[in-house]
JSON list of C-alpha atoms in Angstrom, two decimals:
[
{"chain": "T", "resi": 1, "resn": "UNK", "atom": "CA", "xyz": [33.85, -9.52, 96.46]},
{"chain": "T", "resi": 2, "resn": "UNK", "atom": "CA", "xyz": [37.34, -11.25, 95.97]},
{"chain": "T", "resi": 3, "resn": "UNK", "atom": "CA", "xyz": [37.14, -13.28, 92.86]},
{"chain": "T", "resi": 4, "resn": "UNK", "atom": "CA", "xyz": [41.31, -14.37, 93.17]},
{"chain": "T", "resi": 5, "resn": "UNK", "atom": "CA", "xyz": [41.60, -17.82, 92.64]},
{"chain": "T", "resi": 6, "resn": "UNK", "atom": "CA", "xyz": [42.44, -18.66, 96.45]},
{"chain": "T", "resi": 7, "resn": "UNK", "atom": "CA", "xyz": [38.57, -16.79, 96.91]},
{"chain": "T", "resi": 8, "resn": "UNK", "atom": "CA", "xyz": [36.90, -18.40, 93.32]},
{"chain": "T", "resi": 9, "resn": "UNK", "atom": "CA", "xyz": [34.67, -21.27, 93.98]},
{"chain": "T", "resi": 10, "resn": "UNK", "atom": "CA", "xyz": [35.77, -24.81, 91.73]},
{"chain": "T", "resi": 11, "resn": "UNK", "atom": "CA", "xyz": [32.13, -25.15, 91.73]},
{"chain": "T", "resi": 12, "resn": "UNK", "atom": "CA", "xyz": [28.86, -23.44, 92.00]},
{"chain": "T", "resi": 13, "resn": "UNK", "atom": "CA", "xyz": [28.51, -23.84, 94.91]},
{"chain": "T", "resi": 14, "resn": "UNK", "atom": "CA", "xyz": [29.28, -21.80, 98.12]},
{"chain": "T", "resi": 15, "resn": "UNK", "atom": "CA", "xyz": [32.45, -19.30, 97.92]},
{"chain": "T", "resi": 16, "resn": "UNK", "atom": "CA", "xyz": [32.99, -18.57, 101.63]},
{"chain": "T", "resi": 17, "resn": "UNK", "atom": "CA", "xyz": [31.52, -20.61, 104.15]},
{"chain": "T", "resi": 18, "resn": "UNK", "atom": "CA", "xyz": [30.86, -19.66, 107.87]},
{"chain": "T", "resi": 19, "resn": "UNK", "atom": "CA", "xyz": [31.06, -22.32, 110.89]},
{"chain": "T", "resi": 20, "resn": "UNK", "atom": "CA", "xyz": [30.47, -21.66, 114.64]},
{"chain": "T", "resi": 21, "resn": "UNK", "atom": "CA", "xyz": [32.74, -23.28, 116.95]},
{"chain": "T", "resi": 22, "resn": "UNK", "atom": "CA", "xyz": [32.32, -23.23, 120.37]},
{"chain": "T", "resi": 23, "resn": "UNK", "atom": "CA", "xyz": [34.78, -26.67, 121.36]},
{"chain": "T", "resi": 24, "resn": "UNK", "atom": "CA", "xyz": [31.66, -28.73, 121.49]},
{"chain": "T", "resi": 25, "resn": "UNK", "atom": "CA", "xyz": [31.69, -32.07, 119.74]},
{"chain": "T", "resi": 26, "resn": "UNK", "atom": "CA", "xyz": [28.56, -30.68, 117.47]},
{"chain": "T", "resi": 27, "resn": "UNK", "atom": "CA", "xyz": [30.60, -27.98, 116.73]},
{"chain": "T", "resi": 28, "resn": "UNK", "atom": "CA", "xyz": [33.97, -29.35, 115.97]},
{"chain": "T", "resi": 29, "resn": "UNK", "atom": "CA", "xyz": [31.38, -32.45, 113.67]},
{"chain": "T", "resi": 30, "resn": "UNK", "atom": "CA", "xyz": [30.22, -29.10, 111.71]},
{"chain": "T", "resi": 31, "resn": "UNK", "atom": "CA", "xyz": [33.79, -27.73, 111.21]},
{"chain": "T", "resi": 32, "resn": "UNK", "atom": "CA", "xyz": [35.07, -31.11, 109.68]},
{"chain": "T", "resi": 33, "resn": "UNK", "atom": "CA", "xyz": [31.70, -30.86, 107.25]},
{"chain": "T", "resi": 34, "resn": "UNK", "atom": "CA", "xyz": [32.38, -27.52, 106.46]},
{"chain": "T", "resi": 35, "resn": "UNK", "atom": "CA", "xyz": [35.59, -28.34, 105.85]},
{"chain": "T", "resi": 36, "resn": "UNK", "atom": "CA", "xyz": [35.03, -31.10, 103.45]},
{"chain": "T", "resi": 37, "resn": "UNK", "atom": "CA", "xyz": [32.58, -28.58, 101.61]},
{"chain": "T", "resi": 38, "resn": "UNK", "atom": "CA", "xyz": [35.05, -25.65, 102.00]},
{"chain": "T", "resi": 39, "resn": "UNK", "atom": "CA", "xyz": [38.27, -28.12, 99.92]},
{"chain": "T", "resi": 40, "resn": "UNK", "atom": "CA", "xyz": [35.64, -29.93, 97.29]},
{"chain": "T", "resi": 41, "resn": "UNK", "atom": "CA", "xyz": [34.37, -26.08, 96.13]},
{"chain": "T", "resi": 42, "resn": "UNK", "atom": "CA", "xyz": [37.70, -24.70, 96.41]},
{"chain": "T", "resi": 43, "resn": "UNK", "atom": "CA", "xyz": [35.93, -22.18, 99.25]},
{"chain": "T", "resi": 44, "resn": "UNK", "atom": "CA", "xyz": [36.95, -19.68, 102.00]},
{"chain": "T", "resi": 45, "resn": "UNK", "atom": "CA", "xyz": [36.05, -20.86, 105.37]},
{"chain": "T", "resi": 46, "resn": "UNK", "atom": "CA", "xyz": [35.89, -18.63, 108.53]},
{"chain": "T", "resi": 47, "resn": "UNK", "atom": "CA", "xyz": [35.22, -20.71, 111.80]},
{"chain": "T", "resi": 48, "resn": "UNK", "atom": "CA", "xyz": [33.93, -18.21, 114.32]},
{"chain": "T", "resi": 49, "resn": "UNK", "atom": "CA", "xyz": [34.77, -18.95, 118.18]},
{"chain": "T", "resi": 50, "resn": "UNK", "atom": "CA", "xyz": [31.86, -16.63, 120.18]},
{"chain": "T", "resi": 51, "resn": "UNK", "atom": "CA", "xyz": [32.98, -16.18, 123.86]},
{"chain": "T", "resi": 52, "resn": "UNK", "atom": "CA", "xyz": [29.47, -15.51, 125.59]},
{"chain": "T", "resi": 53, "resn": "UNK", "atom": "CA", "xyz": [30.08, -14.63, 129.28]},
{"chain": "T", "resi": 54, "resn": "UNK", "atom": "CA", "xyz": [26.88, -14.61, 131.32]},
{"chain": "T", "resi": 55, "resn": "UNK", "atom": "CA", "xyz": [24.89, -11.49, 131.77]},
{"chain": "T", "resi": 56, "resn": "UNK", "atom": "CA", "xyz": [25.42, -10.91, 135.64]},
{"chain": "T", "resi": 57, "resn": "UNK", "atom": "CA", "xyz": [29.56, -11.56, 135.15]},
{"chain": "T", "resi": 58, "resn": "UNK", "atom": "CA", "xyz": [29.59, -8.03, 136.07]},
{"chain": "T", "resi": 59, "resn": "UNK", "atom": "CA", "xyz": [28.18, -7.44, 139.18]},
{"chain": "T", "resi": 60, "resn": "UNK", "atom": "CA", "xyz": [31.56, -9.39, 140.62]},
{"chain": "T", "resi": 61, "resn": "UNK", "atom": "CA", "xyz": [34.76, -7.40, 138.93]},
{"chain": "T", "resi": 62, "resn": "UNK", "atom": "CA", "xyz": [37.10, -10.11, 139.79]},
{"chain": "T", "resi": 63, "resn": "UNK", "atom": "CA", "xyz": [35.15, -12.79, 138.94]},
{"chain": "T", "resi": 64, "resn": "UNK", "atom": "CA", "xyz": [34.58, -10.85, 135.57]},
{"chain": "T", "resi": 65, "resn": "UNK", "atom": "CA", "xyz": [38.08, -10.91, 134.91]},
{"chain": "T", "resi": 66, "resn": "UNK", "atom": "CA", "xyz": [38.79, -14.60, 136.25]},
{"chain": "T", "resi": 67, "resn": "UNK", "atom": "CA", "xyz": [35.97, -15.88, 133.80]},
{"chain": "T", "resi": 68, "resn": "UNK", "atom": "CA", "xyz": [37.24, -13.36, 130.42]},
{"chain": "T", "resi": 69, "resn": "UNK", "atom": "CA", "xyz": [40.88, -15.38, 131.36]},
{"chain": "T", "resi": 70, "resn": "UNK", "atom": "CA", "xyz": [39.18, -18.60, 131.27]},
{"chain": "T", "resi": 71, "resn": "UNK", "atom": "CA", "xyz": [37.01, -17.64, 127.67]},
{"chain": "T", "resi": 72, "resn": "UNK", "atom": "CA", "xyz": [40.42, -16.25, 125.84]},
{"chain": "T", "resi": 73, "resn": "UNK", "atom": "CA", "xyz": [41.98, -19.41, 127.00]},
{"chain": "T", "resi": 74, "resn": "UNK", "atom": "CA", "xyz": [38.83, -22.02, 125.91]},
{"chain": "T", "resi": 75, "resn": "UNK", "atom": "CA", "xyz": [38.71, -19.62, 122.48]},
{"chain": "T", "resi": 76, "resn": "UNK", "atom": "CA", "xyz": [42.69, -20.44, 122.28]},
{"chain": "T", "resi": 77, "resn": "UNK", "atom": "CA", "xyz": [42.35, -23.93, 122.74]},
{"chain": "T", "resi": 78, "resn": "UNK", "atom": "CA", "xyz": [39.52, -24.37, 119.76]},
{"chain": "T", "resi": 79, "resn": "UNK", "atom": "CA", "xyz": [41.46, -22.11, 117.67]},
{"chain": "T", "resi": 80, "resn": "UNK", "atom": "CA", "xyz": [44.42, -24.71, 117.69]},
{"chain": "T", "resi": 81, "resn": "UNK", "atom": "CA", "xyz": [41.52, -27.54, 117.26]},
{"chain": "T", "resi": 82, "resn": "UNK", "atom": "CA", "xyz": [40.93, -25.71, 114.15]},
{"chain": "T", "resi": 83, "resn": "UNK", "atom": "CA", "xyz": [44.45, -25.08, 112.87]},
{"chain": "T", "resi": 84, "resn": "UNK", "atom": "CA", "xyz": [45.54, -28.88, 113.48]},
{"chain": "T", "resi": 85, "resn": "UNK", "atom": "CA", "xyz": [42.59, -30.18, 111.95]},
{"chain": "T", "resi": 86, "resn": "UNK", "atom": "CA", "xyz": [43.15, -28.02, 109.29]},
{"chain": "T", "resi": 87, "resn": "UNK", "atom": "CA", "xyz": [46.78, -28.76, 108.74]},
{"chain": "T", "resi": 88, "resn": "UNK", "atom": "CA", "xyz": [45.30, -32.24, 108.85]},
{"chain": "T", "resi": 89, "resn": "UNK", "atom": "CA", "xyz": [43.44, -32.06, 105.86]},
{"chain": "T", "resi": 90, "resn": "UNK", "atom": "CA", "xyz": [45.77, -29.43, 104.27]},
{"chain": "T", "resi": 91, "resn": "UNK", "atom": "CA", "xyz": [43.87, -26.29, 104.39]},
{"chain": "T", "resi": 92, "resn": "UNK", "atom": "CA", "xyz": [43.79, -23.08, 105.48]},
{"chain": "T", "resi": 93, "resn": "UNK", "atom": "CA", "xyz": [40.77, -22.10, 108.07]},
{"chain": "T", "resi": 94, "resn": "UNK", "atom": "CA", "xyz": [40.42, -18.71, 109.07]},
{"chain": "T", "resi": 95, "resn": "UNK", "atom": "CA", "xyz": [39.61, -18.37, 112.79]},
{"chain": "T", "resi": 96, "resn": "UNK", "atom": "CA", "xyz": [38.00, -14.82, 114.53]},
{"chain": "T", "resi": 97, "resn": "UNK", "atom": "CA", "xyz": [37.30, -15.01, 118.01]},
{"chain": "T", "resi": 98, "resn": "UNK", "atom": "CA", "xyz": [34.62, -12.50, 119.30]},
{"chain": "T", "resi": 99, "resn": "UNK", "atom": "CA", "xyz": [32.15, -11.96, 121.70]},
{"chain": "T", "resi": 100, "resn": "UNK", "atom": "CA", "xyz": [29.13, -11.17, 122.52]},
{"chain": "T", "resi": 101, "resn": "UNK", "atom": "CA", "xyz": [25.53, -13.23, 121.76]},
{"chain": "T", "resi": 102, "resn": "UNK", "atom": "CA", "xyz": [26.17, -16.48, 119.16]},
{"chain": "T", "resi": 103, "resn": "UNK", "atom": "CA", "xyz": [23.42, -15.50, 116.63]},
{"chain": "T", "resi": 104, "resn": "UNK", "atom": "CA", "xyz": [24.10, -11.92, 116.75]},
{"chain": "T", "resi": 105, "resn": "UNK", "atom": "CA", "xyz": [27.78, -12.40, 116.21]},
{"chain": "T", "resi": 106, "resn": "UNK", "atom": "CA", "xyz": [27.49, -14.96, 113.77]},
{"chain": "T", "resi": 107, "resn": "UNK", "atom": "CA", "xyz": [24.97, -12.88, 111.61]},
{"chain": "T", "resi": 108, "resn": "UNK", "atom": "CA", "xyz": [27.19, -10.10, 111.58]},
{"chain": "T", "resi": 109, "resn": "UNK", "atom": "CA", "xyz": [31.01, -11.75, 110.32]},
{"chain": "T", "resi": 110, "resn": "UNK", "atom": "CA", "xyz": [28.61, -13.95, 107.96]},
{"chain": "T", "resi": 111, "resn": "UNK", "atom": "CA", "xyz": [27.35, -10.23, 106.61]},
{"chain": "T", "resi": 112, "resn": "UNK", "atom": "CA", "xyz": [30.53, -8.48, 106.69]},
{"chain": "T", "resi": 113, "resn": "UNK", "atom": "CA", "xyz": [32.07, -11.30, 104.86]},
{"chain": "T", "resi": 114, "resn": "UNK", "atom": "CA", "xyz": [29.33, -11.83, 102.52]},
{"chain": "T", "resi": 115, "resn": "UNK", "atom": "CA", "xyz": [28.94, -15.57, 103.46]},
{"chain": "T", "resi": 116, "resn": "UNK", "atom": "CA", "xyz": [26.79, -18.16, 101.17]},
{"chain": "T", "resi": 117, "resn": "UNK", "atom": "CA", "xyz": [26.14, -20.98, 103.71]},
{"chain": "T", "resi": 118, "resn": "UNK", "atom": "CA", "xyz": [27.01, -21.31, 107.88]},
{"chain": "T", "resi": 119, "resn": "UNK", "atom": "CA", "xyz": [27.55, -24.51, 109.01]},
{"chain": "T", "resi": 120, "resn": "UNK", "atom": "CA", "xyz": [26.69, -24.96, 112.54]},
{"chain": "T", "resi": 121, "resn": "UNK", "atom": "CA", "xyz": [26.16, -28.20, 115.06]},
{"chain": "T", "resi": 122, "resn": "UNK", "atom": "CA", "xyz": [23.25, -29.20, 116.58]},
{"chain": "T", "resi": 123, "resn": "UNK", "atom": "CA", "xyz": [22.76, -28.16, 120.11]},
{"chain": "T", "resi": 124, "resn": "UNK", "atom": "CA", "xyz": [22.87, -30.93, 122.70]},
{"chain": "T", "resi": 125, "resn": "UNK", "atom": "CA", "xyz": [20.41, -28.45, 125.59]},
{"chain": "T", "resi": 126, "resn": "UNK", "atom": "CA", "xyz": [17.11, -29.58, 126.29]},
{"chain": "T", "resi": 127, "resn": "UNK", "atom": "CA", "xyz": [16.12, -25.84, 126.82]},
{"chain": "T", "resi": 128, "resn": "UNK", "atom": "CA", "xyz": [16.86, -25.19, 123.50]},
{"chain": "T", "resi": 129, "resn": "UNK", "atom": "CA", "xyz": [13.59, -27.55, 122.30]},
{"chain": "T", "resi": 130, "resn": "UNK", "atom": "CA", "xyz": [11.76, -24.64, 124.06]},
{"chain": "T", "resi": 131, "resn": "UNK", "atom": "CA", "xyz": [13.17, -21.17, 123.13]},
{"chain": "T", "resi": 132, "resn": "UNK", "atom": "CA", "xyz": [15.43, -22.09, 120.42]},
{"chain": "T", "resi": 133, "resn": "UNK", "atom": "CA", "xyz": [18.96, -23.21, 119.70]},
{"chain": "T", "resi": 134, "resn": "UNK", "atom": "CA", "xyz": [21.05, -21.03, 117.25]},
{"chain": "T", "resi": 135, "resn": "UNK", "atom": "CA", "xyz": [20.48, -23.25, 114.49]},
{"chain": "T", "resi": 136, "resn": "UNK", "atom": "CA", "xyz": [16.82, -22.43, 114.60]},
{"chain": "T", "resi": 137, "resn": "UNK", "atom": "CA", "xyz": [17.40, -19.12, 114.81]},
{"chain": "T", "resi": 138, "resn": "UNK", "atom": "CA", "xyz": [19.74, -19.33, 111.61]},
{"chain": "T", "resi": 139, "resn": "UNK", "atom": "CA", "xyz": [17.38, -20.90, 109.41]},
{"chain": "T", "resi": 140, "resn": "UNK", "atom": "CA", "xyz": [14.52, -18.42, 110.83]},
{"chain": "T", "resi": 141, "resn": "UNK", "atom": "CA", "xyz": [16.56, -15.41, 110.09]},
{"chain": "T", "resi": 142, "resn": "UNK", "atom": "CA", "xyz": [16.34, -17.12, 105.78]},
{"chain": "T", "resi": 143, "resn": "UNK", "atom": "CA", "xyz": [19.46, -15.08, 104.61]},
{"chain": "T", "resi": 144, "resn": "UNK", "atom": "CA", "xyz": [21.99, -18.42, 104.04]},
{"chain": "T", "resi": 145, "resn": "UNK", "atom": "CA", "xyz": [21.36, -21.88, 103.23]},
{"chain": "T", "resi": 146, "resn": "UNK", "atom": "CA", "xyz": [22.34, -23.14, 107.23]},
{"chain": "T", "resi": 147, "resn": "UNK", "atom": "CA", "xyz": [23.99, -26.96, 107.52]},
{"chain": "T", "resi": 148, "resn": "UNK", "atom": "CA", "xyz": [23.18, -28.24, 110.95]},
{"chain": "T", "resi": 149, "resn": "UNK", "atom": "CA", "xyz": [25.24, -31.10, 111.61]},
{"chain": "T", "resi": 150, "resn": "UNK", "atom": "CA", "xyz": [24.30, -33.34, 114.73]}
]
């Protein structure tokens, strides 16, 4: 684990923090809070953009690679959502774009990067009540303290 002092936590609380971003207004809420958190313990934070095309994008190649356009473009716009508000508040936010499935994706750069808390927004879909939003999921999986800011 990096203990440099850009990496060493002013207080006990989290070191790096991880915060989804998707563009939504929960999301970009949850990436001002963790934020805030990030500056006031002197923490590493690492928004993660998740670009999650849907399942049967395949079965049409050129709508396939319409659609992967139109996510690397969306993920480019919230990445400079992030580096403005950042440059806002005087801080540096470390963006990584991926994709794949939110809660898989997010588990896995809050494990490589050995993460103490993920900050996420609450999810505005009504399905979600039923089968679970990501937040849910995050707090069920009981390997960070998870922020869900509405």
């Amino acid at each position: 684990m990096d203990t440099s002092p850009a990496h060493r936590p002013a207080g006990d609380g989290p070191s790096t923090i991880v915060t989804g971003v998707d563009g939504s207004p929960t999301s970009l809420r949850a990436a001002a809070y963790a934020a805030g958190l990030a500056r006031r313990q002197g923490a590493r934070l690492v928004a993660v953009h998740v670009a999650h095309p849907p399942v049967t994008a395949h079965l049409a190649p050129l709508v396939e690679a319409e659609l992967r356009g139109t996510l690397q473009e969306i993920a480019e716009e919230v990445r400079g959502e992030i580096q403005q508000g950042a440059g806002h508040v005087g801080m540096n936010i470390d963006f990584v774009a991926v994709d794949g499935d939110p809660y898989g994706q997010l588990v896995r750069v809050a494990d490589e990067l050995e993460a103490d808390a993920i900050v996420v927004g609450a999810s505005a879909h009504t399905g979600h009540r039923i089968v679970g939003s990501l937040a849910v999921r995050l707090v069920r999986a009981g390997r960070w303290p998870v922020t869900v800011v509405p």
